[in-house]
Coordinates of C-alpha atoms and ligand atoms in Angstrom, one line a residue:
M62 CA 13.2 18.4 16.3
K63 CA 13.4 20.6 13.2
A64 CA 11.4 20.6 10.0
H65 CA 13.3 19.5 7.0
Q66 CA 13.7 22.2 4.4
I67 CA 12.9 21.2 0.8
T68 CA 13.2 24.7 -0.8
D69 CA 13.4 28.3 0.5
S70 CA 9.7 28.3 1.0
V71 CA 8.7 24.6 1.5
Y72 CA 9.3 22.5 4.6
A73 CA 8.5 18.9 5.5
I74 CA 7.1 18.2 9.0
H75 CA 8.2 14.6 9.7
A76 CA 7.3 12.1 12.4
D77 CA 8.5 8.5 12.6
I78 CA 6.0 6.2 14.1
H79 CA 7.1 3.0 15.9
T80 CA 4.2 1.1 17.3
D81 CA 2.8 -2.4 17.8
A82 CA -0.5 -1.0 16.5
R83 CA -1.4 -2.0 13.0
F84 CA -1.8 0.4 10.1
E85 CA -5.5 0.9 9.5
G86 CA -6.0 -1.6 12.3
I87 CA -5.1 -4.4 10.0
W88 CA -1.6 -4.3 8.6
P89 CA 1.5 -4.9 10.8
I90 CA 4.2 -2.2 10.6
P91 CA 7.2 -3.8 12.4
N92 CA 9.5 -1.4 10.7
G93 CA 7.3 1.6 11.6
V94 CA 5.9 4.2 9.2
T95 CA 6.4 7.9 8.7
L96 CA 3.8 10.7 8.7
N97 CA 4.8 13.7 6.5
S98 CA 3.0 17.0 6.4
Y99 CA 4.2 20.1 4.5
V100 CA 4.4 23.9 5.0
V101 CA 4.3 26.0 1.8
K102 CA 5.0 29.7 2.4
G103 CA 4.2 32.6 0.1
E104 CA 2.7 35.8 1.5
K105 CA 0.2 33.4 2.9
T106 CA 1.1 30.0 4.5
A107 CA -0.5 26.7 3.7
L108 CA -0.2 23.5 5.8
I109 CA -0.7 20.4 3.6
D110 CA -2.1 17.5 5.5
L111 CA -1.9 16.8 9.2
A112 CA -1.0 13.8 11.3
K113 CA -2.5 11.4 13.9
D114 CA -1.6 11.7 17.5
W115 CA 0.1 8.4 17.3
A116 CA 2.8 7.5 19.8
G117 CA 3.4 11.2 20.4
S118 CA 3.7 12.4 16.8
I119 CA 1.6 15.5 17.4
G120 CA 3.9 16.6 20.2
Q121 CA 6.6 17.2 17.7
F122 CA 4.4 19.2 15.3
D123 CA 4.5 22.5 17.1
Q124 CA 8.2 22.4 17.5
Q125 CA 8.8 21.6 13.8
L126 CA 6.3 24.3 12.7
A127 CA 8.3 26.8 14.8
S128 CA 11.5 25.8 13.2
A129 CA 9.9 26.5 9.8
G130 CA 9.0 30.0 11.1
T131 CA 5.3 29.4 11.6
S132 CA 2.7 27.9 14.0
F133 CA -0.7 26.5 14.0
E134 CA -2.1 29.9 14.9
A135 CA -0.3 31.5 11.8
I136 CA -1.6 29.1 9.2
D137 CA -3.8 30.6 6.6
Y138 CA -4.9 27.5 4.7
L139 CA -5.1 23.9 5.7
V140 CA -5.1 21.7 2.5
L141 CA -6.4 18.2 3.1
N142 CA -5.5 15.9 0.3
H143 CA -7.1 13.0 2.1
L144 CA -9.4 12.7 5.2
E145 CA -8.2 9.4 6.7
P146 CA -7.5 10.0 10.4
D147 CA -3.8 9.3 10.1
H148 CA -3.7 12.7 8.4
T149 CA -6.5 14.5 10.1
A150 CA -7.0 13.4 13.7
F151 CA -5.5 16.7 14.9
L152 CA -8.0 18.7 12.8
I153 CA -10.4 19.5 15.7
E154 CA -7.5 20.8 17.8
L155 CA -6.2 22.9 14.9
R156 CA -9.6 24.5 14.3
R157 CA -9.9 25.3 18.0
R158 CA -6.5 27.0 18.0
N159 CA -6.9 28.7 14.6
P160 CA -10.6 29.1 13.5
K161 CA -9.5 31.5 10.7
A162 CA -7.5 28.9 8.8
Q163 CA -9.5 27.9 5.7
I164 CA -9.8 24.2 5.2
V165 CA -9.4 23.2 1.5
S166 CA -10.3 19.9 0.0
T167 CA -12.4 18.1 -2.7
P168 CA -16.2 18.2 -2.4
K169 CA -16.1 14.7 -0.9
G170 CA -13.3 15.7 1.4
I171 CA -15.3 18.8 2.6
A172 CA -18.3 16.5 3.2
L173 CA -16.1 14.4 5.4
V174 CA -14.9 17.5 7.3
K175 CA -18.5 18.3 8.0
N176 CA -19.9 14.9 8.7
F177 CA -16.9 13.2 10.3
F178 CA -15.4 16.1 12.3
K179 CA -18.5 18.3 12.6
I180 CA -16.7 21.4 11.3
T181 CA -19.1 23.4 9.2
D182 CA -17.6 26.8 8.5
N183 CA -14.6 28.4 6.6
L184 CA -14.4 25.5 4.2
R185 CA -13.4 25.6 0.5
E186 CA -14.2 23.0 -2.1
V187 CA -11.7 22.5 -5.0
K188 CA -11.8 20.5 -8.1
T189 CA -9.2 19.4 -10.7
G190 CA -7.5 22.6 -12.1
D191 CA -8.6 24.9 -9.3
T192 CA -5.7 26.9 -7.8
L193 CA -4.9 28.7 -4.5
D194 CA -2.6 31.7 -4.8
L195 CA -0.4 32.1 -1.7
G196 CA 1.4 35.2 -3.1
K197 CA 5.1 35.5 -4.1
D198 CA 4.5 33.5 -7.3
T199 CA 3.5 30.5 -5.2
V200 CA 0.3 28.9 -6.5
L201 CA -1.1 25.5 -5.4
E202 CA -3.0 23.5 -8.1
F203 CA -5.3 20.7 -7.2
F204 CA -5.9 17.4 -8.9
E205 CA -8.6 15.0 -7.9
T206 CA -7.2 11.5 -7.7
P207 CA -10.2 9.5 -6.5
N208 CA -9.6 6.1 -4.9
I209 CA -5.9 6.6 -4.3
H210 CA -6.9 5.3 -2.0
W211 CA -10.3 6.6 -0.9
P212 CA -13.0 8.4 -2.8
E213 CA -12.2 12.0 -1.7
T214 CA -8.5 12.0 -2.4
M215 CA -6.6 14.6 -4.3
M216 CA -3.0 15.7 -4.9
T217 CA -1.6 19.2 -4.7
F218 CA 1.0 20.6 -7.1
D219 CA 3.3 23.5 -6.3
R220 CA 4.2 24.9 -9.8
K221 CA 6.8 27.3 -8.6
N222 CA 8.9 24.5 -6.9
G223 CA 7.7 21.6 -9.0
I224 CA 6.6 19.7 -5.9
L225 CA 3.8 17.1 -6.0
F226 CA 2.2 16.6 -2.6
S227 CA 0.7 13.2 -3.2
C228 CA -0.5 12.1 0.3
D229 CA -0.9 8.3 0.3
G230 CA 0.0 8.0 -3.4
F231 CA 3.7 7.1 -3.9
G232 CA 3.9 6.2 -0.2
S233 CA 5.5 3.4 1.7
Y234 CA 5.7 1.7 5.1
G235 CA 9.0 2.0 7.0
A236 CA 10.2 4.7 9.4
L237 CA 12.9 6.9 7.9
G238 CA 14.8 8.3 10.8
E239 CA 16.6 11.6 10.3
R240 CA 17.1 11.1 6.6
I241 CA 14.0 11.7 4.5
F242 CA 15.2 12.4 0.9
D243 CA 15.9 9.7 -1.7
D244 CA 19.5 10.8 -2.2
E245 CA 20.3 10.2 1.4
F246 CA 19.8 6.4 1.3
T247 CA 22.1 3.6 0.1
A248 CA 21.2 1.1 -2.5
E249 CA 20.7 -1.5 0.2
E250 CA 18.4 0.8 2.2
H251 CA 16.4 1.6 -1.0
A252 CA 16.0 -2.2 -1.6
F253 CA 14.5 -2.4 1.9
F254 CA 12.1 0.5 1.3
E255 CA 11.2 -0.9 -2.1
H256 CA 9.8 -4.0 -0.5
E257 CA 8.0 -1.9 2.1
S258 CA 6.4 0.2 -0.7
L259 CA 5.3 -3.0 -2.5
R260 CA 3.8 -4.3 0.8
Y261 CA 2.1 -0.9 1.3
Y262 CA 0.7 -1.0 -2.2
A263 CA -0.5 -4.6 -2.0
N264 CA -2.2 -3.9 1.3
I265 CA -3.9 -0.6 0.8
V266 CA -3.8 0.5 -2.9
A267 CA -4.0 -2.7 -5.0
S268 CA -7.8 -2.7 -5.0
F269 CA -7.7 0.6 -6.9
S270 CA -5.0 0.0 -9.5
S271 CA -7.2 1.1 -12.3
F272 CA -7.5 4.5 -10.6
V273 CA -3.7 4.6 -10.1
N274 CA -3.3 4.2 -13.9
K275 CA -5.8 7.1 -14.5
A276 CA -3.9 9.3 -12.0
L277 CA -0.6 8.5 -13.6
D278 CA -2.1 9.6 -17.0
K279 CA -3.5 12.8 -15.4
L280 CA -0.3 13.8 -13.7
G281 CA 2.1 12.7 -16.4
A282 CA 2.3 16.1 -18.1
L283 CA 3.2 18.0 -14.9
P284 CA 6.8 19.2 -14.6
V285 CA 7.4 17.3 -11.3
K286 CA 10.8 17.8 -9.7
V287 CA 9.9 16.5 -6.2
I288 CA 7.4 13.9 -5.1
A289 CA 6.4 14.5 -1.5
P290 CA 4.1 11.8 -0.1
S291 CA 2.6 11.6 3.3
H292 CA 4.3 8.2 4.1
G293 CA 7.9 7.5 3.3
I294 CA 10.8 8.9 1.3
I295 CA 10.6 12.3 -0.3
W296 CA 11.9 11.9 -3.9
R297 CA 13.9 15.0 -4.9
K298 CA 16.7 13.4 -6.9
N299 CA 14.9 10.7 -8.8
P300 CA 11.1 11.1 -8.6
A301 CA 10.8 9.0 -11.7
E302 CA 11.8 5.9 -9.6
I303 CA 8.8 5.9 -7.4
V304 CA 6.5 6.8 -10.3
S305 CA 7.8 3.9 -12.4
R306 CA 7.5 1.6 -9.3
Y307 CA 3.8 2.6 -8.9
A308 CA 3.2 2.1 -12.6
K309 CA 4.6 -1.4 -12.3
Y310 CA 2.6 -2.2 -9.2
A311 CA -0.6 -0.9 -10.9
G312 CA 0.1 -3.1 -13.8
Y313 CA 0.4 -6.3 -11.9
N314 CA -3.4 -6.6 -11.5
T315 CA -4.6 -4.5 -14.5
G316 CA -2.4 -6.1 -17.2
T317 CA -0.5 -2.9 -18.0
A318 CA 2.7 -4.4 -16.7
P319 CA 3.6 -8.1 -16.3
C320 CA 3.9 -9.9 -13.0
E321 CA 7.4 -11.1 -12.1
K322 CA 8.6 -14.5 -13.3
E323 CA 8.5 -16.1 -9.8
I324 CA 6.1 -18.1 -7.7
C325 CA 4.7 -17.3 -4.3
V326 CA 4.0 -20.5 -2.3
V327 CA 1.3 -20.2 0.4
W328 CA 0.7 -23.2 2.6
G329 CA -1.0 -24.4 5.7
S330 CA -0.9 -27.9 7.2
M331 CA -2.6 -29.4 10.2
Y332 CA -0.4 -32.5 10.8
G333 CA 2.3 -32.2 8.2
Y334 CA 0.8 -34.3 5.3
T335 CA 0.0 -31.3 3.1
R336 CA 3.5 -30.0 3.9
A337 CA 5.0 -33.4 2.8
G338 CA 3.2 -33.1 -0.5
L339 CA 4.3 -29.5 -0.9
E340 CA 7.9 -30.6 -0.6
A341 CA 7.5 -32.6 -3.8
V342 CA 6.1 -29.6 -5.6
L343 CA 9.0 -27.5 -4.5
D344 CA 11.4 -30.1 -5.8
G345 CA 9.7 -29.7 -9.2
I346 CA 9.9 -25.9 -9.1
R347 CA 13.6 -26.0 -8.1
A348 CA 14.3 -28.4 -10.9
E349 CA 13.0 -25.8 -13.4
G350 CA 15.0 -23.0 -11.7
V351 CA 12.1 -20.7 -11.1
P352 CA 12.6 -18.5 -7.9
F353 CA 9.9 -18.7 -5.2
T354 CA 8.9 -17.1 -1.9
I355 CA 7.1 -19.2 0.7
H356 CA 4.8 -18.3 3.5
Q357 CA 3.0 -20.5 6.0
V358 CA -0.5 -19.4 7.1
P359 CA -1.7 -18.4 9.6
D360 CA 1.9 -18.0 11.0
T361 CA 2.9 -15.3 8.5
D362 CA 0.6 -12.3 8.6
A363 CA -1.5 -11.8 5.4
S364 CA 0.2 -8.4 4.9
F365 CA 3.5 -10.1 3.9
V366 CA 1.7 -12.9 1.9
L367 CA -0.1 -10.2 -0.1
A368 CA 3.2 -8.4 -1.0
D369 CA 4.9 -11.5 -2.5
A370 CA 1.8 -13.0 -4.0
Y371 CA 0.9 -9.7 -5.7
K372 CA 4.0 -9.4 -7.7
A373 CA 4.4 -13.1 -8.6
A374 CA 3.1 -14.5 -11.9
G375 CA 2.6 -17.9 -10.2
L376 CA 1.0 -19.1 -7.0
V377 CA 1.0 -22.5 -5.2
L378 CA -1.8 -22.8 -2.7
A379 CA -1.3 -25.8 -0.4
M380 CA -4.1 -26.5 2.1
P381 CA -5.8 -29.5 3.7
T382 CA -9.6 -29.9 4.0
Y383 CA -10.9 -28.6 7.3
E384 CA -14.6 -29.2 8.4
Y385 CA -15.5 -30.1 4.7
K386 CA -14.0 -26.9 3.4
M387 CA -10.7 -25.1 2.9
F388 CA -8.3 -24.6 5.7
P389 CA -9.7 -21.4 7.2
P390 CA -6.5 -19.3 7.1
M391 CA -6.2 -20.0 3.3
A392 CA -9.9 -19.0 2.9
H393 CA -8.9 -15.7 4.4
I394 CA -6.0 -15.3 2.0
L395 CA -8.3 -16.1 -1.0
D396 CA -10.8 -13.5 0.3
L397 CA -8.0 -10.9 0.3
F398 CA -6.9 -12.0 -3.2
E399 CA -10.4 -11.4 -4.4
R400 CA -10.8 -8.0 -2.7
K401 CA -7.5 -6.8 -4.2
H402 CA -8.2 -8.2 -7.6
F403 CA -5.3 -10.6 -7.9
T404 CA -6.0 -11.5 -11.5
S405 CA -4.3 -13.4 -14.3
K406 CA -2.2 -15.7 -12.0
K407 CA -1.0 -19.2 -12.9
V408 CA -1.9 -21.4 -10.0
L409 CA -1.4 -24.9 -8.6
R410 CA -3.6 -26.0 -5.7
L411 CA -2.9 -29.1 -3.6
G412 CA -3.7 -30.6 -0.3
S413 CA -4.5 -33.6 1.8
W414 CA -7.8 -34.7 3.4
G415 CA -8.5 -37.0 6.3
W416 CA -12.1 -38.2 6.6
V417 CA -13.7 -36.7 3.6
G418 CA -12.7 -34.0 1.1
G419 CA -14.3 -30.6 0.5
A420 CA -11.5 -28.0 0.1
K421 CA -11.4 -28.6 -3.7
K422 CA -15.1 -27.9 -4.1
E423 CA -15.0 -24.7 -2.1
Y424 CA -11.8 -23.5 -3.7
E425 CA -13.2 -24.0 -7.2
E426 CA -16.3 -22.1 -6.3
R427 CA -14.3 -19.3 -4.8
I428 CA -12.0 -18.8 -7.8
A429 CA -14.7 -19.2 -10.5
S430 CA -14.7 -15.5 -11.1
F431 CA -10.9 -15.1 -11.0
K432 CA -9.1 -15.0 -14.3
W433 CA -6.6 -17.6 -13.2
T434 CA -4.9 -20.3 -15.3
S435 CA -5.0 -23.5 -13.2
V436 CA -2.6 -26.4 -13.3
E437 CA -4.6 -29.5 -12.5
S438 CA -4.9 -29.7 -8.7
V439 CA -3.8 -32.7 -6.7
E440 CA -5.5 -34.1 -3.6
W441 CA -4.8 -37.2 -1.6
Q442 CA -5.9 -38.9 1.7
G443 CA -3.5 -38.8 4.6
V444 CA 0.1 -39.6 4.0
P445 CA 1.0 -38.9 0.3
S446 CA 2.0 -42.1 -1.6
Q447 CA 5.1 -42.3 -3.8
A448 CA 2.8 -42.0 -6.8
D449 CA 1.3 -38.8 -5.2
L450 CA 4.7 -37.4 -4.7
S451 CA 5.8 -38.1 -8.2
L452 CA 2.7 -36.5 -9.6
L453 CA 3.1 -33.4 -7.3
T454 CA 6.7 -33.0 -8.5
E455 CA 5.5 -33.1 -12.1
R456 CA 2.8 -30.5 -11.4
G457 CA 5.3 -28.3 -9.7
R458 CA 7.5 -28.5 -12.9
E459 CA 4.4 -27.8 -15.0
L460 CA 3.6 -24.6 -13.1
A461 CA 7.3 -23.5 -13.2
R462 CA 7.4 -24.0 -17.0
L463 CA 4.3 -21.9 -17.4
I464 CA 6.0 -19.1 -15.5
K465 CA 9.1 -19.4 -17.6
E466 CA 7.1 -19.3 -20.8
N467 CA 5.0 -16.3 -19.6
Ligands
FEO215 FE1 -2.3 7.6 5.2 FE2 -5.2 6.7 3.7 O1 -4.2 7.4 5.0

């Protein structure tokens, strides 16, 4: 396998990962994920970010470095934009094979190199505006971008070639195959990766959207020609596309961009009575012509629920009472909504109860700190009556009208 050449002096080391293991141990990746590292050559050679020995990815690394005319032993600098082990797990092996390569990262990144990997020498701390001269007019400039998506993260800019090495920022789930540049994919393939980038953002970046906004401001003046993330497509034809996509995502929960005029329906039902009530709500939403996505929990993994719920202006949460409280899979979803700051939604909650209620009380306590606009909720005992169903349809219409007016 060969490295992909970006310019005369810059190469992408690319590995596709297909695994049943979850990203970060949480998020399913049925479509795989890529790991991109980069070689930048001047008189000196820098390797930007590493990879995890995940389903054999490291085995391809040496081969690709050789095709780029270098090797682990020949690297002069290892730039670590981010210390999460999907980009650093090979660090100890690299240091063993090449102790002279200087490791470059932010102060918090260097602290992790010391404390996490127990490597204590030949380290260089860099801050925003610091540079690394590789010779032959090739200078790397560093920009701290904290919390995109962990505290130590930075991005690296190659001024000569206009390439922004953004690590997790501007990344996506989804294995790419042999094509890695944006101009090599069809519109249909881009639509697929767009949803995978939204899911990636909702899963691992959404908690830090205010930091994404700050980074976009900080990086906005750079003459970027190529965006080279560590996961997903390398944007050489239209880097503005992924930047505008991230600006939109960051706006969904910070208010700098509106959520989409659609509804995400999340439901769980023990014996079908909550589902029966939900059908009446869906009739109301359909009657108003508002598009919706629908996910059953726990059957659908929270990763996919988060993606559709994150972008939607409206939510329907349908759950029965269980052990005097909310249906537990829905409590988990609400917990994630809180952690990822799902703010400013318009929401309808409904559900049945059997022996005694309780979901309503717990739900209202849980969302007290959310900035949600709630349509009046509907609860009923057991099988919904005709009057319940009529009311539920009207509440569905009410929510849909709020979304249309939004
Ligand atoms: Fe791809 Fe946060 O590591």
